[in-house]
Short mmCIF file of C-alpha atoms in Angstrom, two decimals:
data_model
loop_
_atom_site.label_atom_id
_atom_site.label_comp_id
_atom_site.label_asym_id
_atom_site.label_seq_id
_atom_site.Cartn_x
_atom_site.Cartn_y
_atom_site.Cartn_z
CA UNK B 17 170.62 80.10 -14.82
CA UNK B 18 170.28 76.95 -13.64
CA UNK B 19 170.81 78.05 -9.82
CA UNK B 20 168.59 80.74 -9.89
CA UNK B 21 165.82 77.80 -11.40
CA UNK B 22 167.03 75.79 -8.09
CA UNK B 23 166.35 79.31 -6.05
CA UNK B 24 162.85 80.26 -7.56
CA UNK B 25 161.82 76.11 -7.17
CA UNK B 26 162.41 76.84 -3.24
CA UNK B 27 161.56 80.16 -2.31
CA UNK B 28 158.41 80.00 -4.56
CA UNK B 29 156.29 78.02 -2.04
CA UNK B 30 157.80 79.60 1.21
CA UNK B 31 156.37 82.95 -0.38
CA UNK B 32 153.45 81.54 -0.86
CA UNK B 33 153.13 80.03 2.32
CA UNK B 34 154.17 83.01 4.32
CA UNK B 35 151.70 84.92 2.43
CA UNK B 36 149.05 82.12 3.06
CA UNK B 37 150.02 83.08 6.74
CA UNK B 38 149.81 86.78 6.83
CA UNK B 39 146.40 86.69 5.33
CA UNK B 40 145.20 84.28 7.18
CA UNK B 41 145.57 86.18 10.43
CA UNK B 42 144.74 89.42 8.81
CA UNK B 43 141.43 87.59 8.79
CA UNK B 44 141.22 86.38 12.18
CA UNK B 45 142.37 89.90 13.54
CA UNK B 46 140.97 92.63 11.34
CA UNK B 47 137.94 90.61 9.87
CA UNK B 48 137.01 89.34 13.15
CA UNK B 49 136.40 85.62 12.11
CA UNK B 50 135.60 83.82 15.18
CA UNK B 51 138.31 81.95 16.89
CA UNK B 52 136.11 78.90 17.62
CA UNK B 53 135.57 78.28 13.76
CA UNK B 54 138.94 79.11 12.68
CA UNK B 55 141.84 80.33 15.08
CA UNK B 56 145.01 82.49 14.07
CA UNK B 57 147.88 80.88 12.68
CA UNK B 58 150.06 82.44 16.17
CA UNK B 59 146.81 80.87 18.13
CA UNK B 60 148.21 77.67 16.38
CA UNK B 61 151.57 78.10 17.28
CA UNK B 62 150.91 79.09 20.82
CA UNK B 63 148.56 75.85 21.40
CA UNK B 64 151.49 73.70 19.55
CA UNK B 65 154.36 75.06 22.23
CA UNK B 66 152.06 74.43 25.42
CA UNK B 67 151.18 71.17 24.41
CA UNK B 68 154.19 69.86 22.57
CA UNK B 69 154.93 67.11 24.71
CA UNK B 70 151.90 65.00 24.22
CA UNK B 71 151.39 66.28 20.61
CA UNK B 72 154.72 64.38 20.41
CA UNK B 73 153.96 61.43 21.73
CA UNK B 74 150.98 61.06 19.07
CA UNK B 75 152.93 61.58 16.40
CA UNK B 76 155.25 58.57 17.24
CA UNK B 77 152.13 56.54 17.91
CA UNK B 78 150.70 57.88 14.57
CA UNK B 79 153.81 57.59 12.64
CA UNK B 80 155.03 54.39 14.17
CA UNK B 81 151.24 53.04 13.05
CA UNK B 82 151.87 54.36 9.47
CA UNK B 83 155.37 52.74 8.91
CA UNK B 84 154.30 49.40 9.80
CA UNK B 85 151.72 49.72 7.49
CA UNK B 86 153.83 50.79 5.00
CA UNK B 87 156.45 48.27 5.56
CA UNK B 88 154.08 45.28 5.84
CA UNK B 89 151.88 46.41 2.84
CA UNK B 90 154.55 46.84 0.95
CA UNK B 91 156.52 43.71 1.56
CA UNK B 92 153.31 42.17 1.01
CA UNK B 93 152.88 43.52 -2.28
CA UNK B 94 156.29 43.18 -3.58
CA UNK B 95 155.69 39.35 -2.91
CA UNK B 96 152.49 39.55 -4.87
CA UNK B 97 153.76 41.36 -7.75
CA UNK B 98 156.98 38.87 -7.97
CA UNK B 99 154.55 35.99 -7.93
CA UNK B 100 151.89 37.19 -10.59
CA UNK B 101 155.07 38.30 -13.14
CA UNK B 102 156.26 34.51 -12.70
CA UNK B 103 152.71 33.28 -13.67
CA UNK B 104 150.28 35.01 -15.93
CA UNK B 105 147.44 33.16 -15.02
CA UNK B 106 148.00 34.17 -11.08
CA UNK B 107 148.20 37.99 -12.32
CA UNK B 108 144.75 37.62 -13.91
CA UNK B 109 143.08 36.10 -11.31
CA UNK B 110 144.45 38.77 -8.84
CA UNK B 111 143.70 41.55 -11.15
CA UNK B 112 140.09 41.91 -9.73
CA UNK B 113 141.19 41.07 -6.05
CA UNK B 114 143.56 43.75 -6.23
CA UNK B 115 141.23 46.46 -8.36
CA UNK B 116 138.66 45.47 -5.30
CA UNK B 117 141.38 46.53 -2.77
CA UNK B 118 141.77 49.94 -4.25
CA UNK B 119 137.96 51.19 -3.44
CA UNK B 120 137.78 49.53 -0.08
CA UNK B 121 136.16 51.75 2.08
CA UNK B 122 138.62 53.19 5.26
CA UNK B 123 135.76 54.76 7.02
CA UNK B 124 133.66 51.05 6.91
CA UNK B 125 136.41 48.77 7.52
CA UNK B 126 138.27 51.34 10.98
CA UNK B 127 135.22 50.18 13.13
CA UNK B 128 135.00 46.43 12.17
CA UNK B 129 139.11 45.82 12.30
CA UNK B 130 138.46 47.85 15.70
CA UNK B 131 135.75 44.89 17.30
CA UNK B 132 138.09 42.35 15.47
CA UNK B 133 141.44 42.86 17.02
CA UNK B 134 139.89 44.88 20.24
CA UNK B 135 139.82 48.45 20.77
CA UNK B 136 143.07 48.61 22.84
CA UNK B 137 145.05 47.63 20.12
CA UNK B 138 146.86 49.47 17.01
CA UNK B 139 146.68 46.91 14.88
CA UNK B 140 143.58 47.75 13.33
CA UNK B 141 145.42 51.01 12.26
CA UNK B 142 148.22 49.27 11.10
CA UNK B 143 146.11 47.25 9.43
CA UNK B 144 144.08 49.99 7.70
CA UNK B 145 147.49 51.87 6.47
CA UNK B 146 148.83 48.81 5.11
CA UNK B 147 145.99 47.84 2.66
CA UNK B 148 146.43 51.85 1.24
CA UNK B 149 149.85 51.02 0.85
CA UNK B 150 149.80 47.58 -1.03
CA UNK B 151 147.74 48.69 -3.97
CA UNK B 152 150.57 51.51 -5.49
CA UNK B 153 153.35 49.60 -4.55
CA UNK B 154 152.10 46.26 -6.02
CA UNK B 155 150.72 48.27 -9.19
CA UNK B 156 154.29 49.86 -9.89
CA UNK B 157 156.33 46.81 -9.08
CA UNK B 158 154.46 44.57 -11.21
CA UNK B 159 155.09 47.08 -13.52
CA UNK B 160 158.67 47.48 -13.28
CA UNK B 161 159.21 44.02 -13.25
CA UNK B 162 157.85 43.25 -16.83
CA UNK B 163 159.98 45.99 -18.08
CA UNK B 164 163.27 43.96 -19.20
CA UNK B 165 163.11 43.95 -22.63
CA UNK B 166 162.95 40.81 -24.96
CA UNK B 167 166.72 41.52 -26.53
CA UNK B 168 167.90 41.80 -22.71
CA UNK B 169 166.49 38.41 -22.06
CA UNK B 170 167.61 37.11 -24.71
CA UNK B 171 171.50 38.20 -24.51
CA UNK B 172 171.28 36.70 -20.66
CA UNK B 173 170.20 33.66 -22.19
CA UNK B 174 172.99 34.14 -24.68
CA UNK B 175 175.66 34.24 -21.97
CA UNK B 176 173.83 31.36 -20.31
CA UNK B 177 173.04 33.67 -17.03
CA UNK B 178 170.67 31.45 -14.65
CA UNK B 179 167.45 32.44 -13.67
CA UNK B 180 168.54 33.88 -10.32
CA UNK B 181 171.53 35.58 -12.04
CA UNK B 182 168.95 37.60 -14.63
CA UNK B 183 166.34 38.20 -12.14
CA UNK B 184 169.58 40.04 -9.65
CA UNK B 185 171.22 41.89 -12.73
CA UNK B 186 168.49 42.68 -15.35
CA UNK B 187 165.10 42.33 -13.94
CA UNK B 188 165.05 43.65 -9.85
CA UNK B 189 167.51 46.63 -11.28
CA UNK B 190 165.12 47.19 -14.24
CA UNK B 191 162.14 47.49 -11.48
CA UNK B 192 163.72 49.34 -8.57
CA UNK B 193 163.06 52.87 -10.56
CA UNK B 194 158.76 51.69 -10.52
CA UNK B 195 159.05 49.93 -6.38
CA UNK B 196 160.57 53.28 -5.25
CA UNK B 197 157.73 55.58 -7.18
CA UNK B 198 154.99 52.96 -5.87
CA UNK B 199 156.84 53.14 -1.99
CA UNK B 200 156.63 57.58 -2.39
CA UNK B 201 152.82 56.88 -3.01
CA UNK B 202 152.05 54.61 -0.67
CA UNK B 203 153.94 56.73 2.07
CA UNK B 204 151.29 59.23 1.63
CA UNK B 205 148.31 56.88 1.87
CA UNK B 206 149.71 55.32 4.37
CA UNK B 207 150.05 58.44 6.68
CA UNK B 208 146.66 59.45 5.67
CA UNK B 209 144.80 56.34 6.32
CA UNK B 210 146.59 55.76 9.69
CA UNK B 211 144.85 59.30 10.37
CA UNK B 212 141.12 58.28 8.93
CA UNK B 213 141.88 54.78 11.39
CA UNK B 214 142.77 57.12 14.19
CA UNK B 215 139.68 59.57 13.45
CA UNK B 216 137.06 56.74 13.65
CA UNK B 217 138.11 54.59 16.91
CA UNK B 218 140.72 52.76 18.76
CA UNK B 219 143.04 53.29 21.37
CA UNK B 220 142.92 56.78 22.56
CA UNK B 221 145.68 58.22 21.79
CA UNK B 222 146.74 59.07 18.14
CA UNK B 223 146.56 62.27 16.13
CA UNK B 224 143.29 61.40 14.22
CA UNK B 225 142.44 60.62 17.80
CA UNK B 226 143.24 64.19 19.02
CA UNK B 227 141.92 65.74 16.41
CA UNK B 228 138.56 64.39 16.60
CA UNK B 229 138.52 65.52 20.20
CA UNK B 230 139.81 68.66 20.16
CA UNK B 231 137.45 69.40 17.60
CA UNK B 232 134.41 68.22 19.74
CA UNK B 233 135.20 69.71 22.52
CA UNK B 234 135.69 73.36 21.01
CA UNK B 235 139.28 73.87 21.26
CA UNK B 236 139.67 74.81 17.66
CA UNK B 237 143.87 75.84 17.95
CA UNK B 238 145.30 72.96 19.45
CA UNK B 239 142.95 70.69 17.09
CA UNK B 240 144.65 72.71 14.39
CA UNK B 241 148.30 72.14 16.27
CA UNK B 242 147.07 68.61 15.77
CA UNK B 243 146.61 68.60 12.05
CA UNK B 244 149.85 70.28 11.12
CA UNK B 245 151.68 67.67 13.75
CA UNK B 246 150.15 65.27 11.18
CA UNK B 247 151.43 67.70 8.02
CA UNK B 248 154.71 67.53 9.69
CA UNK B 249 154.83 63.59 9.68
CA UNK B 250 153.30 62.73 5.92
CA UNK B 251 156.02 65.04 5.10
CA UNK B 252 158.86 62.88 6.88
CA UNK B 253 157.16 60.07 5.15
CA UNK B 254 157.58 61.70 1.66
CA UNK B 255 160.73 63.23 1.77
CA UNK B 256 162.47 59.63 3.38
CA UNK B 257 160.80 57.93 0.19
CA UNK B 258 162.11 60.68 -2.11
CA UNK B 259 165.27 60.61 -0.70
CA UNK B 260 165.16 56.40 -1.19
CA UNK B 261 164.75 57.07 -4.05
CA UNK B 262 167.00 59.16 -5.70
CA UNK B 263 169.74 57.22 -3.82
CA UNK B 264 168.46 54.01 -5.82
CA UNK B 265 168.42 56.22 -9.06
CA UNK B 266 171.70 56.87 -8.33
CA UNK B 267 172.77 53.11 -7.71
CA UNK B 268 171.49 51.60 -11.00
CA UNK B 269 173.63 52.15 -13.83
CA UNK B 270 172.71 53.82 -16.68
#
């Protein structure tokens, strides 16, 4: 029973998908949709061969742009998070900052981090991805920090454990279940906001880059080839943070 659960949870959404497909250029082909607006899935695939090379070489600028972000965001808000569980009065003050983070506007801040840091240079991008990436992660670890309970303290304390030594066996185990959920998150915002960064300015390369001119200049199918290279890489980005962690799950005792 159980693997034939396993088999449905897979081959569920390929069926879908594949039907997804085959209607999708029944469309194009028999309703006559015009190719300009919205090509055929082979179209796609076609435009995705020819040009695979360069397609390539935005995704690594794309993706590369996206894991910085995600790195330095998250290291940054780790940091925060340990800091505002040590003092109270540093969480509330940050409580706003941090609410304020969550509603910044990608679209307004792409062209002003673009003037600031030059329009030759990624970190703008980088810059963009990592504030969509600080806000789950530092959310969830703050979280998971405060979730030792007060009879686990208080048998450390028993045992006279040190600080350190209850912060390394009850309190960073305790919150590596909520860092990895807030790290699968931020993956995805980070992928998607290196896109939006991409989209609006910058260096001209990129697959928000492409996109945007593809899309201008009419060629609807590789624009398209563009969008699922950029499919392709927030789901690299997902299933590496899913994969972190379940091997972190599978690290922390019971």
């Amino acid at each position: 029973m159980r693997t034939r659960d396993q088999v449905l949870r897979i081959a569920a959404p390929i069926t879908f998908g594949v039907l997804v497909l085959v209607l999708w250029q029944l469309l194009v082909e028999v309703a006559q949709v015009t190719p300009r607006m919205l090509p055929s899935p082979t179209a796609i695939v076609d435009a995705l061969i020819t040009h695979w090379g360069i397609i390539f070489e935005d995704a690594i600028i794309t993706g590369g742009n996206a894991l910085v972000g995600l790195v330095c965001g998250s290291i940054l808000a780790i940091i925060a998070a340990g800091i505002a569980a040590w003092a109270r009065p540093i969480d509330a003050m940050a409580a706003p900052v941090v609410a304020a983070i969550a509603v910044v506007p990608i679209v307004a801040l792409t062209p002003l981090f673009n003037t600031m840091f030059g329009a030759s240079s990624q970190f703008g991008r980088q810059a963009i991805a990592g504030i969509a990436a600080f806000v789950p992660v530092y959310l969830n670890m703050l979280r998971g920090l405060r979730q030792a309970r007060p009879v686990q303290r208080d048998l450390f304390r028993a045992y006279a454990a040190s600080g350190s030594q209850s912060f390394r066996k009850l309190t960073l185990p305790t919150s590596l279940p909520y860092l990895t959920i807030g790290i699968r998150i931020a993956s995805s915002l980070a992928v998607i906001s290196a896109l939006v960064a991409e989209y609006f300015g910058g260096p001209a390369d990129g697959i928000g880059t492409a996109i945007a001119t593809m899309a201008k200049s009419g060629n609807a199918a590789l624009a398209w080839a563009y969008v699922f290279a950029g499919i392709v890489i927030g789901l690299i980005f997902f299933l590496a943070t899913v994969l972190l962690e379940r091997l972190t799950a599978r690290r922390i005792p019971g």
